[in-house]
Coordinates of C-alpha atoms and ligand atoms in Angstrom, one line a residue:
M1 CA 2.5 -103.8 0.9
K2 CA 5.7 -101.6 1.5
L3 CA 6.3 -102.0 -2.1
V4 CA 2.6 -101.1 -3.3
R5 CA 3.0 -97.6 -1.0
M6 CA 6.0 -96.7 -2.5
L7 CA 4.7 -97.3 -6.2
R8 CA 1.9 -95.4 -5.4
S9 CA 3.7 -92.3 -4.1
N10 CA 6.4 -92.5 -6.9
W11 CA 3.6 -92.8 -9.5
L12 CA 5.5 -90.6 -11.6
L13 CA 8.7 -92.0 -11.1
V14 CA 7.0 -95.4 -12.1
C15 CA 5.4 -94.3 -15.0
A16 CA 8.8 -92.6 -16.8
T17 CA 10.5 -95.7 -16.0
L18 CA 7.7 -97.5 -17.5
C19 CA 7.7 -95.3 -20.6
V20 CA 11.5 -95.3 -21.1
V21 CA 11.6 -99.2 -21.0
S22 CA 8.9 -99.4 -23.8
L23 CA 10.5 -96.5 -25.5
V24 CA 13.8 -98.6 -25.8
A25 CA 11.4 -101.8 -26.8
V26 CA 9.6 -100.1 -29.3
Y27 CA 12.7 -98.3 -30.8
F28 CA 14.4 -101.9 -31.1
V29 CA 11.1 -103.1 -32.9
F30 CA 11.2 -100.0 -35.1
R31 CA 14.8 -100.7 -35.9
E32 CA 14.3 -104.2 -37.2
E33 CA 11.1 -103.3 -39.2
A34 CA 13.4 -100.4 -41.0
R35 CA 16.3 -102.9 -41.5
G36 CA 13.8 -105.3 -43.2
R37 CA 12.5 -102.3 -45.3
L38 CA 16.3 -100.9 -46.2
L39 CA 17.4 -104.5 -47.1
D40 CA 14.3 -105.1 -49.9
E41 CA 15.0 -101.6 -51.1
A42 CA 19.2 -102.8 -51.3
R43 CA 18.2 -106.2 -52.8
A44 CA 15.9 -104.4 -55.5
S45 CA 18.7 -101.6 -55.9
A46 CA 21.5 -104.4 -56.1
L47 CA 19.5 -106.6 -58.7
L48 CA 19.4 -103.5 -61.0
Y49 CA 23.1 -103.1 -60.7
A50 CA 23.9 -106.4 -61.4
Q51 CA 21.5 -106.6 -64.4
A52 CA 23.3 -103.2 -65.8
L53 CA 26.6 -104.8 -64.9
R54 CA 26.0 -107.9 -67.1
A55 CA 24.8 -106.4 -69.6
E56 CA 28.1 -103.8 -69.9
L57 CA 30.1 -107.0 -70.1
D58 CA 27.7 -109.4 -72.1
R59 CA 27.9 -106.2 -74.8
R60 CA 31.4 -106.7 -75.6
R61 CA 32.2 -110.0 -74.6
H62 CA 31.8 -111.4 -78.0
L63 CA 33.8 -108.7 -79.7
P64 CA 37.0 -110.2 -79.7
E65 CA 35.9 -113.4 -81.1
T66 CA 33.9 -111.8 -84.0
L67 CA 36.6 -109.6 -85.2
A68 CA 39.5 -112.6 -84.9
I69 CA 37.6 -114.1 -87.9
D70 CA 38.9 -111.1 -90.3
E71 CA 42.0 -112.5 -91.8
D72 CA 43.6 -109.2 -91.9
F73 CA 44.4 -109.7 -88.2
A74 CA 46.0 -113.0 -88.8
E75 CA 48.3 -111.3 -91.2
A76 CA 48.8 -108.6 -89.1
A77 CA 49.8 -110.9 -86.2
L78 CA 52.3 -112.7 -88.7
G79 CA 53.9 -109.4 -89.4
G80 CA 52.1 -107.7 -92.2
D81 CA 51.3 -104.2 -92.4
A82 CA 49.0 -103.0 -89.6
T83 CA 48.4 -99.2 -90.3
A84 CA 45.1 -99.5 -91.7
L85 CA 44.2 -102.1 -88.9
N86 CA 45.1 -99.5 -86.4
R87 CA 42.6 -97.0 -87.6
Q88 CA 40.0 -99.6 -88.2
M89 CA 40.5 -100.8 -84.5
E90 CA 40.1 -97.3 -83.3
A91 CA 37.1 -96.7 -84.9
L92 CA 35.8 -99.8 -83.8
A93 CA 36.7 -99.0 -80.4
A94 CA 34.8 -95.8 -80.4
T95 CA 31.6 -97.3 -81.6
T96 CA 31.8 -100.1 -78.9
E97 CA 33.1 -97.9 -76.4
A98 CA 36.0 -99.9 -75.3
E99 CA 38.9 -98.6 -73.8
A100 CA 40.8 -100.2 -76.3
I101 CA 41.0 -102.9 -78.9
Y102 CA 44.4 -104.2 -79.8
L103 CA 46.4 -107.6 -81.6
L104 CA 49.0 -109.2 -79.9
D105 CA 51.4 -111.6 -81.9
A106 CA 52.3 -115.0 -81.0
T107 CA 54.7 -114.1 -78.4
G108 CA 52.7 -111.2 -76.6
L109 CA 53.9 -108.5 -78.5
T110 CA 51.3 -105.8 -79.4
V111 CA 51.4 -105.3 -83.1
A112 CA 48.0 -103.6 -83.8
A113 CA 46.1 -101.4 -81.2
S114 CA 43.1 -98.9 -81.4
N115 CA 45.3 -96.4 -79.3
W116 CA 47.8 -96.4 -81.7
N117 CA 48.4 -92.5 -81.6
A118 CA 47.8 -92.0 -77.9
P119 CA 51.0 -91.3 -75.9
D120 CA 50.6 -94.2 -73.7
T121 CA 49.7 -96.9 -76.7
F122 CA 50.1 -100.5 -76.3
L123 CA 52.1 -100.5 -79.4
G124 CA 55.3 -102.4 -79.1
Q125 CA 54.2 -103.4 -75.4
R126 CA 54.6 -107.0 -74.4
Y127 CA 51.9 -108.7 -72.3
E128 CA 52.9 -112.3 -72.5
F129 CA 52.5 -112.4 -68.8
R130 CA 48.7 -111.8 -68.7
E131 CA 46.2 -114.9 -68.2
Y132 CA 43.9 -113.7 -71.1
F133 CA 47.0 -114.1 -73.7
R134 CA 47.9 -117.3 -72.3
A135 CA 44.2 -118.5 -72.7
A136 CA 44.1 -117.1 -76.1
I137 CA 47.2 -118.6 -77.2
E138 CA 45.9 -121.8 -76.2
G139 CA 42.8 -121.4 -78.3
E140 CA 40.3 -120.5 -75.5
T141 CA 38.5 -117.0 -74.9
G142 CA 40.2 -115.3 -72.1
I143 CA 38.7 -113.1 -69.5
E144 CA 40.5 -111.5 -66.9
F145 CA 40.2 -108.2 -64.4
A146 CA 43.4 -106.4 -64.1
I147 CA 45.1 -103.0 -63.7
G148 CA 46.8 -101.6 -67.0
A149 CA 50.4 -102.6 -67.1
T150 CA 50.7 -99.7 -69.6
T151 CA 48.2 -97.1 -68.4
G152 CA 47.8 -98.2 -64.9
R153 CA 43.9 -98.0 -65.5
P154 CA 41.6 -101.1 -64.3
G155 CA 39.8 -103.0 -67.0
V156 CA 38.1 -106.2 -67.8
F157 CA 40.3 -107.7 -70.5
V158 CA 38.4 -110.2 -73.0
S159 CA 40.5 -111.9 -75.7
S160 CA 40.1 -114.5 -78.3
P161 CA 42.6 -116.3 -80.5
V162 CA 43.4 -115.3 -84.1
H163 CA 43.9 -118.2 -86.3
N164 CA 45.8 -118.5 -89.8
D165 CA 44.4 -120.3 -92.2
D166 CA 45.8 -123.6 -91.1
G167 CA 43.9 -123.1 -88.0
A168 CA 46.9 -122.5 -86.0
V169 CA 46.7 -119.8 -83.5
V170 CA 49.0 -116.9 -84.4
G171 CA 47.8 -114.1 -81.9
A172 CA 45.3 -112.8 -79.9
L173 CA 42.7 -110.2 -79.9
V174 CA 41.9 -108.2 -77.0
V175 CA 38.9 -105.8 -75.9
K176 CA 39.6 -103.9 -72.8
I177 CA 36.5 -102.6 -71.3
D178 CA 36.6 -99.6 -68.6
L179 CA 34.0 -100.2 -66.0
A180 CA 34.6 -96.9 -64.1
P181 CA 31.7 -95.5 -65.8
L182 CA 29.0 -97.8 -64.6
S183 CA 30.2 -96.8 -61.0
L184 CA 28.8 -93.3 -61.8
T185 CA 25.2 -94.9 -62.1
W186 CA 25.4 -96.2 -58.6
D187 CA 23.6 -94.1 -55.9
R188 CA 26.1 -93.3 -53.6
Q189 CA 24.2 -91.3 -51.4
R190 CA 22.2 -94.1 -50.2
H191 CA 24.4 -97.2 -50.2
E192 CA 28.0 -98.4 -51.1
V193 CA 28.5 -100.6 -54.1
L194 CA 31.6 -103.1 -54.2
L195 CA 32.1 -105.3 -57.3
L196 CA 34.2 -108.8 -56.4
N197 CA 36.3 -110.8 -58.6
D198 CA 36.4 -114.6 -58.1
D199 CA 39.2 -113.9 -55.7
G200 CA 36.8 -112.0 -53.4
V201 CA 39.2 -108.8 -54.5
V202 CA 37.2 -105.6 -54.8
V203 CA 37.4 -104.7 -58.1
L204 CA 35.0 -101.7 -58.5
T205 CA 33.6 -99.4 -55.8
G206 CA 32.9 -95.8 -55.4
R207 CA 35.4 -95.8 -52.1
P208 CA 38.7 -95.2 -53.5
G209 CA 40.0 -96.8 -50.0
W210 CA 38.4 -100.1 -50.2
R211 CA 39.6 -100.6 -53.9
F212 CA 41.8 -103.3 -54.8
R213 CA 41.4 -104.8 -51.0
T214 CA 40.3 -108.4 -50.3
T215 CA 37.2 -109.3 -48.4
R216 CA 38.9 -112.6 -47.5
E217 CA 42.2 -114.1 -46.9
L218 CA 43.9 -115.3 -50.1
S219 CA 45.9 -118.5 -50.5
P220 CA 49.6 -118.5 -51.4
L221 CA 48.7 -120.1 -54.9
Q222 CA 46.1 -117.4 -55.5
L223 CA 48.6 -114.6 -54.7
E224 CA 51.3 -116.2 -56.8
R225 CA 48.9 -116.5 -59.8
I226 CA 48.3 -113.0 -59.2
E227 CA 51.7 -111.7 -58.9
A228 CA 52.6 -113.9 -62.0
G229 CA 49.8 -112.1 -64.0
R230 CA 50.5 -108.9 -62.7
Q231 CA 46.9 -108.5 -62.3
F232 CA 46.9 -105.8 -59.7
A233 CA 50.5 -104.2 -60.8
G234 CA 52.1 -105.3 -57.9
L235 CA 49.6 -103.6 -55.2
D236 CA 49.7 -105.0 -52.0
L237 CA 45.9 -106.7 -51.5
S238 CA 45.3 -106.0 -47.9
R239 CA 42.1 -107.2 -46.4
L240 CA 39.3 -104.9 -45.8
N241 CA 38.4 -104.2 -42.1
L242 CA 35.6 -106.5 -42.1
L243 CA 33.5 -108.1 -39.5
D244 CA 30.4 -110.6 -40.1
L245 CA 27.8 -109.7 -37.5
E246 CA 25.1 -111.6 -39.2
P247 CA 24.5 -112.8 -42.7
E248 CA 23.2 -109.8 -43.7
R249 CA 24.8 -107.3 -41.2
V250 CA 28.7 -106.3 -41.5
T251 CA 31.0 -103.3 -40.0
L252 CA 33.3 -102.3 -42.7
D253 CA 36.0 -99.6 -41.3
G254 CA 33.7 -99.3 -38.0
T255 CA 30.9 -98.6 -39.8
G256 CA 27.9 -100.9 -39.5
Y257 CA 25.9 -101.6 -42.9
L258 CA 23.0 -103.9 -43.9
R259 CA 24.5 -106.4 -46.9
V260 CA 22.9 -107.8 -49.7
A261 CA 25.2 -109.9 -51.9
L262 CA 24.2 -110.7 -55.5
P263 CA 25.8 -112.9 -58.0
V264 CA 26.5 -111.2 -61.2
D265 CA 26.4 -114.0 -63.3
W266 CA 29.9 -113.1 -64.8
Q267 CA 32.6 -115.7 -63.8
D268 CA 32.2 -116.0 -60.1
W269 CA 31.9 -112.4 -59.4
R270 CA 29.7 -110.9 -57.0
L271 CA 28.0 -107.5 -56.1
W272 CA 27.8 -106.2 -52.8
L273 CA 25.6 -103.6 -51.6
L274 CA 26.2 -101.7 -48.1
A275 CA 23.3 -99.9 -47.0
P276 CA 24.2 -97.7 -43.8
D277 CA 22.7 -99.4 -40.5
R278 CA 22.5 -95.9 -39.2
Q279 CA 19.7 -95.3 -41.7
A280 CA 17.8 -98.1 -39.8
S281 CA 18.4 -96.6 -36.5
A282 CA 17.5 -92.7 -37.8
Q283 CA 14.0 -94.1 -38.9
A284 CA 13.6 -95.9 -35.7
L285 CA 14.6 -92.9 -33.8
A286 CA 12.3 -91.0 -35.6
S287 CA 9.4 -93.3 -35.2
T288 CA 10.2 -93.7 -31.3
A289 CA 10.3 -90.0 -31.2
H290 CA 6.9 -89.6 -32.6
T291 CA 5.7 -92.4 -30.1
A292 CA 7.4 -90.6 -27.0
V293 CA 5.5 -87.8 -28.3
A294 CA 2.4 -89.4 -28.1
M295 CA 3.1 -91.0 -24.8
L296 CA 4.0 -87.7 -23.4
V297 CA 0.5 -86.3 -24.6
V298 CA -1.2 -89.3 -23.2
L299 CA 0.9 -89.0 -19.8
T300 CA 0.4 -85.4 -19.7
A301 CA -3.4 -86.1 -19.9
L302 CA -3.4 -88.6 -17.3
A303 CA -1.4 -86.3 -15.1
F304 CA -4.3 -83.5 -15.7
A305 CA -7.1 -86.2 -14.8
R306 CA -5.3 -87.5 -11.8
S307 CA -4.5 -83.9 -10.5
E308 CA -8.2 -82.9 -11.0
W309 CA -9.5 -86.0 -9.6
F310 CA -7.3 -85.1 -6.1
R311 CA -8.5 -81.7 -6.5
S312 CA -12.3 -83.0 -6.1
A313 CA -11.2 -85.4 -3.7
L314 CA -9.6 -82.9 -1.5
N315 CA -12.9 -80.8 -1.9
V316 CA -15.1 -83.6 -1.1
S317 CA -13.1 -84.5 1.8
Q318 CA -12.6 -81.0 2.9
R319 CA -16.3 -80.6 3.0
E320 CA -17.0 -83.8 4.8
R321 CA -14.8 -82.7 7.3
S322 CA -16.3 -79.5 8.1
E323 CA -19.7 -81.2 8.3
L324 CA -18.1 -83.8 10.5
S325 CA -16.7 -80.9 12.9
Q326 CA -20.1 -79.2 12.4
L327 CA -21.8 -82.4 13.5
N328 CA -19.4 -82.9 16.0
A329 CA -20.2 -79.5 17.7
D330 CA -23.9 -80.1 17.4
L331 CA -23.7 -83.3 19.1
N332 CA -21.2 -81.8 21.8
R333 CA -23.6 -79.4 22.3
E334 CA -26.3 -81.6 22.3
I335 CA -24.7 -83.6 24.9
E336 CA -24.0 -80.5 27.2
E337 CA -27.7 -79.9 26.8
R338 CA -28.4 -82.9 27.9
R339 CA -26.2 -83.1 30.8
L340 CA -27.6 -80.1 32.0
A341 CA -31.1 -81.3 31.6
E342 CA -30.1 -84.2 33.7
S343 CA -28.5 -82.7 36.4
E344 CA -31.6 -80.5 36.7
L345 CA -34.0 -83.6 36.4
R346 CA -32.1 -85.2 39.1
A347 CA -32.2 -81.9 41.4
A348 CA -35.6 -81.7 40.7
Q349 CA -36.1 -85.3 41.5
S350 CA -34.0 -85.2 44.9
E351 CA -36.2 -82.2 45.7
L352 CA -39.5 -84.0 44.9
R353 CA -38.2 -86.9 47.0
R354 CA -37.3 -84.7 49.8
A355 CA -40.9 -82.9 49.5
A356 CA -42.6 -86.0 49.3
K357 CA -40.9 -87.5 52.2
L358 CA -41.6 -84.5 54.1
T359 CA -45.1 -84.6 53.6
A360 CA -45.4 -87.8 54.3
L361 CA -43.7 -87.6 57.5
G362 CA -45.9 -84.7 58.0
Q363 CA -49.0 -86.6 57.2
L364 CA -47.4 -89.5 59.5
A365 CA -46.9 -87.0 62.5
A366 CA -50.5 -85.7 62.0
S367 CA -52.1 -89.0 61.7
V368 CA -50.1 -90.1 64.9
T369 CA -50.8 -87.0 66.9
H370 CA -54.2 -87.3 66.1
E371 CA -54.5 -90.7 66.6
L372 CA -52.9 -90.9 69.8
G373 CA -54.2 -87.8 70.9
Q374 CA -58.0 -89.0 71.1
P375 CA -57.2 -92.1 73.4
L376 CA -54.5 -90.2 75.4
S377 CA -56.8 -87.5 76.1
A378 CA -59.7 -90.0 77.1
M379 CA -57.1 -91.9 79.2
K380 CA -56.4 -89.0 81.2
T381 CA -60.1 -87.9 81.8
Y382 CA -60.7 -91.9 82.9
I383 CA -57.4 -91.7 85.3
R384 CA -58.7 -88.4 86.7
G385 CA -61.9 -90.1 87.2
A386 CA -60.5 -93.3 88.5
Q387 CA -58.7 -90.9 91.0
R388 CA -61.7 -89.5 92.3
E389 CA -63.6 -92.2 92.2
S390 CA -61.3 -95.0 93.3
A391 CA -62.2 -94.4 96.9
R392 CA -66.0 -94.5 96.4
N393 CA -66.9 -97.0 94.3
A394 CA -64.7 -99.9 93.3
A395 CA -66.5 -101.0 90.3
T396 CA -66.1 -97.8 88.6
T397 CA -62.7 -98.0 88.8
E398 CA -62.8 -101.7 87.6
R399 CA -64.8 -100.3 84.3
T400 CA -62.5 -97.4 83.9
L401 CA -59.5 -99.8 84.2
E402 CA -61.4 -101.7 81.4
R403 CA -61.5 -98.7 79.1
L404 CA -58.0 -97.5 79.6
D405 CA -57.0 -101.3 78.6
R406 CA -58.6 -100.8 75.5
L407 CA -57.5 -97.5 74.9
V408 CA -53.8 -98.8 75.4
D409 CA -54.6 -101.6 72.8
R410 CA -55.6 -98.7 70.4
I411 CA -52.3 -97.2 71.0
S412 CA -50.4 -100.1 70.6
G413 CA -52.2 -101.4 67.4
I414 CA -51.2 -98.0 66.0
A415 CA -47.8 -98.5 67.2
Q416 CA -47.7 -101.9 65.8
Q417 CA -48.5 -100.2 62.2
L418 CA -45.8 -97.9 62.9
R419 CA -43.3 -100.4 63.8
F420 CA -42.9 -101.5 60.1
F421 CA -41.2 -98.5 59.4
A422 CA -38.3 -98.7 62.3
R423 CA -38.2 -102.5 61.5
R424 CA -38.0 -102.3 57.7
G425 CA -35.3 -104.6 55.9
G426 CA -34.1 -106.0 59.0
E427 CA -35.5 -109.9 58.5
A428 CA -33.2 -111.9 56.5
M429 CA -34.6 -113.6 53.2
G430 CA -34.8 -117.2 52.9
P431 CA -36.8 -120.0 51.8
V432 CA -40.3 -119.7 53.5
D433 CA -43.3 -122.2 53.2
L434 CA -46.4 -120.3 52.6
R435 CA -48.5 -122.6 54.6
E436 CA -46.5 -121.8 57.7
V437 CA -47.0 -118.3 57.1
V438 CA -50.6 -118.7 56.9
A439 CA -50.7 -120.7 60.3
G440 CA -48.6 -117.7 61.9
A441 CA -51.1 -115.2 60.3
G442 CA -54.2 -117.3 61.9
E443 CA -52.4 -117.6 65.4
T444 CA -52.2 -113.7 65.4
M445 CA -55.6 -113.1 64.2
E446 CA -57.5 -115.7 66.3
P447 CA -58.3 -113.5 69.3
A448 CA -59.9 -111.0 66.8
L449 CA -61.9 -114.0 65.0
E450 CA -63.4 -115.3 68.0
E451 CA -64.2 -112.0 69.6
K452 CA -66.0 -111.0 66.0
G453 CA -67.5 -114.9 65.7
A454 CA -65.7 -114.9 62.4
S455 CA -64.3 -118.1 60.9
L456 CA -61.3 -118.1 58.8
I457 CA -61.6 -121.2 56.0
R458 CA -58.0 -122.2 55.0
D459 CA -57.6 -124.2 51.6
L460 CA -54.0 -125.1 51.3
P461 CA -52.1 -127.8 49.2
D462 CA -50.8 -130.7 50.7
R463 CA -47.3 -130.1 49.7
P464 CA -45.0 -127.2 50.8
V465 CA -45.3 -123.8 48.9
T466 CA -41.8 -122.3 48.8
V467 CA -41.1 -118.5 48.4
T468 CA -37.9 -116.9 48.9
G469 CA -38.7 -114.2 51.7
G470 CA -39.1 -113.0 55.3
Q471 CA -41.6 -115.3 57.4
R472 CA -42.7 -112.3 59.7
R473 CA -43.1 -109.8 57.0
L474 CA -45.4 -112.2 54.7
E475 CA -47.3 -112.9 57.8
Q476 CA -47.9 -108.8 58.4
V477 CA -49.4 -109.0 55.0
L478 CA -51.7 -111.8 55.6
V479 CA -52.5 -110.2 59.0
N480 CA -53.3 -107.0 57.3
L481 CA -55.4 -108.6 54.5
I482 CA -57.7 -111.1 57.2
R483 CA -57.9 -107.6 59.3
N484 CA -59.2 -105.6 56.5
A485 CA -61.6 -108.5 55.6
L486 CA -62.6 -108.4 59.1
D487 CA -63.5 -104.9 59.4
A488 CA -65.3 -105.2 56.2
S489 CA -67.8 -108.0 57.6
D490 CA -68.6 -105.7 60.4
E491 CA -71.9 -105.6 60.2
M492 CA -72.4 -109.4 59.7
E493 CA -73.6 -111.8 62.1
R494 CA -71.0 -114.6 61.6
P495 CA -68.9 -113.5 58.9
T496 CA -66.8 -116.0 57.0
I497 CA -63.3 -115.3 55.5
R498 CA -61.4 -117.4 53.2
L499 CA -57.7 -117.9 52.6
T500 CA -56.4 -120.2 49.7
V501 CA -53.0 -121.1 48.4
T502 CA -52.2 -122.4 45.6
A503 CA -49.0 -123.0 43.1
L504 CA -49.5 -121.9 39.2
D505 CA -47.1 -121.5 36.3
G506 CA -43.9 -120.7 38.6
N507 CA -45.9 -118.6 41.0
A508 CA -47.8 -119.0 44.7
V509 CA -51.2 -117.3 44.8
I510 CA -52.4 -116.6 48.0
S511 CA -56.3 -115.0 47.9
V512 CA -58.2 -113.6 50.8
T513 CA -62.0 -113.3 50.2
D514 CA -64.6 -112.1 52.2
E515 CA -68.3 -111.4 51.9
G516 CA -68.2 -107.6 53.5
H517 CA -69.2 -104.7 52.0
G518 CA -66.6 -104.5 49.0
V519 CA -63.9 -101.8 48.0
S520 CA -65.4 -98.5 47.7
P521 CA -65.3 -97.2 44.4
D522 CA -63.7 -94.1 45.3
L523 CA -61.0 -95.6 46.6
A524 CA -60.0 -98.4 43.8
A525 CA -57.7 -96.0 42.2
T526 CA -55.5 -95.4 45.3
L527 CA -56.2 -98.3 47.6
F528 CA -52.3 -99.4 47.7
E529 CA -51.4 -95.8 48.5
P530 CA -50.7 -94.5 51.9
F531 CA -53.1 -92.9 54.0
A532 CA -56.1 -93.9 51.8
T533 CA -58.5 -95.1 53.9
T534 CA -62.7 -94.8 54.7
R535 CA -62.3 -95.8 58.2
A536 CA -63.0 -93.2 60.7
S537 CA -60.5 -91.3 62.7
G538 CA -59.2 -93.6 65.2
E539 CA -60.0 -96.8 63.5
G540 CA -57.4 -96.9 60.7
M541 CA -54.7 -94.4 59.4
G542 CA -54.9 -95.8 55.2
L543 CA -51.3 -97.6 56.1
G544 CA -52.2 -101.6 55.9
L545 CA -52.5 -101.9 52.4
A546 CA -49.6 -99.6 51.5
I547 CA -47.2 -101.6 53.8
S548 CA -48.7 -104.8 52.4
A549 CA -48.2 -103.9 48.9
S550 CA -44.3 -102.5 49.6
I551 CA -43.6 -106.1 51.3
V552 CA -44.9 -108.0 48.5
Q553 CA -42.6 -105.9 46.1
E554 CA -40.0 -106.4 48.1
H555 CA -40.5 -109.9 47.6
G556 CA -40.7 -109.6 43.6
G557 CA -44.5 -110.4 43.6
S558 CA -47.7 -108.3 43.4
I559 CA -51.0 -107.6 44.8
E560 CA -54.3 -106.4 43.4
A561 CA -57.8 -106.3 44.4
A562 CA -61.0 -107.6 42.9
S563 CA -64.4 -107.6 43.4
P564 CA -66.1 -111.1 43.3
R565 CA -69.8 -111.1 41.6
D566 CA -71.5 -112.4 44.8
G567 CA -70.0 -109.1 46.6
G568 CA -67.5 -108.8 49.1
A569 CA -63.9 -108.1 48.3
E570 CA -60.9 -110.4 47.0
F571 CA -57.3 -109.4 47.5
I572 CA -54.8 -111.6 45.6
V573 CA -51.1 -111.9 46.2
T574 CA -48.9 -113.2 43.7
L575 CA -44.9 -114.5 44.5
P576 CA -42.5 -115.9 42.3
L577 CA -41.9 -119.7 43.7
A578 CA -38.2 -120.5 45.1
E579 CA -36.5 -123.5 43.3
E580 CA -36.7 -125.8 45.6
G581 CA -40.6 -125.3 46.3
E582 CA -41.1 -126.2 42.7
E583 CA -42.5 -129.7 44.0
A584 CA -45.0 -128.0 45.4
R585 CA -46.9 -127.2 42.1
G586 CA -50.3 -128.9 40.9
Ligands
LIG601 P1 -57.0 -98.9 56.9 O1 -57.7 -100.3 57.3 O2 -56.5 -98.4 57.9 O3 -58.3 -98.1 56.6 P2 -55.9 -100.0 55.1 O4 -54.8 -99.7 54.1 O5 -55.6 -101.4 55.3 O6 -56.2 -99.0 55.9 O7 -57.3 -100.0 54.1 C1 -57.5 -99.1 53.3 C2 -59.0 -99.0 52.9 O8 -59.3 -100.0 51.8 C3 -59.9 -99.4 53.9 O9 -60.2 -98.0 54.3 C4 -61.0 -99.6 53.2 O10 -62.3 -98.9 52.9 C5 -60.5 -100.3 52.1 N1 -60.5 -101.8 52.3 C6 -59.3 -102.8 52.6 N2 -60.0 -103.9 52.7 C7 -61.3 -103.8 52.2 C8 -62.3 -105.2 52.4 N3 -61.7 -106.7 52.5 N4 -63.3 -104.8 52.0 C9 -63.9 -103.5 51.5 N5 -62.9 -102.3 51.9 C10 -61.5 -102.8 52.0

């Protein structure tokens, strides 16, 4: 990962390094290609030079052989007059472009020569040490490259034996060919040409420093032969400073050359053509430079594209950032507004709650004052009457006391209802069997039922119906419902109230049904709200159902009213069954 990050941040450096590496590789490829091309050219040139050389030598190779047939030469070799022969040979040398044509007698003394009148004439010179002489004397054709013993000029010497009439060798006819003009046709601008004899000695080249130097070490035998024949006029044949790198690549005097070596088909002579390797390097360098320029163009285009891309990416990111910060500011404002609205709402709610509490308290106080005021003033009247009457009439006192007793009952009934508010939450919750709750409520209501001649018909399951709750509070719910049913059946002779408990789908369902006047339609919507009542003042405060609903809700249940088809009213309480109450189902 670190490496990737580093490469990414230094991409320019990486690109430059890659370019340099690939340029170096390209250079080497181009150089190999240029070398191949140069070698092909060199091969073609070498072939031409070799052919020209061979033609030059072949042209005069048979000259001495042809001339030697002439009897005049034999005569001259044997001591005859050579004056006419000299002139004849001079003319012949001019037409054949030979450097010299001359005749040696059997001892190697020059008896006639084309250069008879030149200051360095061969006439009178002895050449018995030359190999070409020895070969001719032995009846063979002699061919030798050598530096002229008289002139000091190098040349190729071709000799042929001169026979007398008996066929005996009496002398040698020699043609000296100057190769120097040949080298003038060589294109020295482009390459160096070396002509090597069979000993590997450079006999012809455009570079004077390389002339008469060897390409390989000469054996003592070779050296002895060369010395004896004075072939190189006693020159020290030192080795060239030559190093073979590859078959076709050498260094000569520290300069690299591509080398083409060809046999000349003349003796064992060879022609070397050396093309400077720096030409290949220069060509490769030029091609590499072109490639570098192309790469630079591409890289510049890439860098430009990249910077453009960065610029546009930067623009996009800046735009996104400003949009984001705008969005953030909007969001912050919205949050602030919401917080403000929430706190206002909370304040309004708490104000509402306070107002509602105050209203409820006011209503309660008014109801209680009103409800208590009537029985209390009645009690006061009765007490005063009783005080007056007590001495006179005991029966009246008895009646007054009974009235007082009923008024006290009414006051305690009102107090009973208000007690719920004082006791709220006081009772612990636990498993409660609804059948026991029904029994408790029945017991409480028994006197009232009896008084009205009413009957409470209970329909309970055999098994416990257990809910989690407070027994006394649940009893209060049932007491309220039974009392309401009783009140609604006020006008009936012998009213019947039905109470059923069933367990259904994880719930306990308690139903209280009566056959009374039914729920007034005006009240249906606000039945379970406090102070909703149709009762006359002094008979009810409209708190019973509100309290009952509150208790049922506390137990996680619900209460609703229904109107049975055949009249009366039904109140249904649904409570969730406790875990252990499961068996009560069905
Ligand atoms: P209260 O009994 O003090 O009026 P409740 O909250 O117990 O207060 O009842 C509210 C009203 O609901 C009653 O005034 C009555 O009109 C109506 N109500 C309650 N139970 C019955 C019932 N079983 N049949 C007809 N009306 C009923």
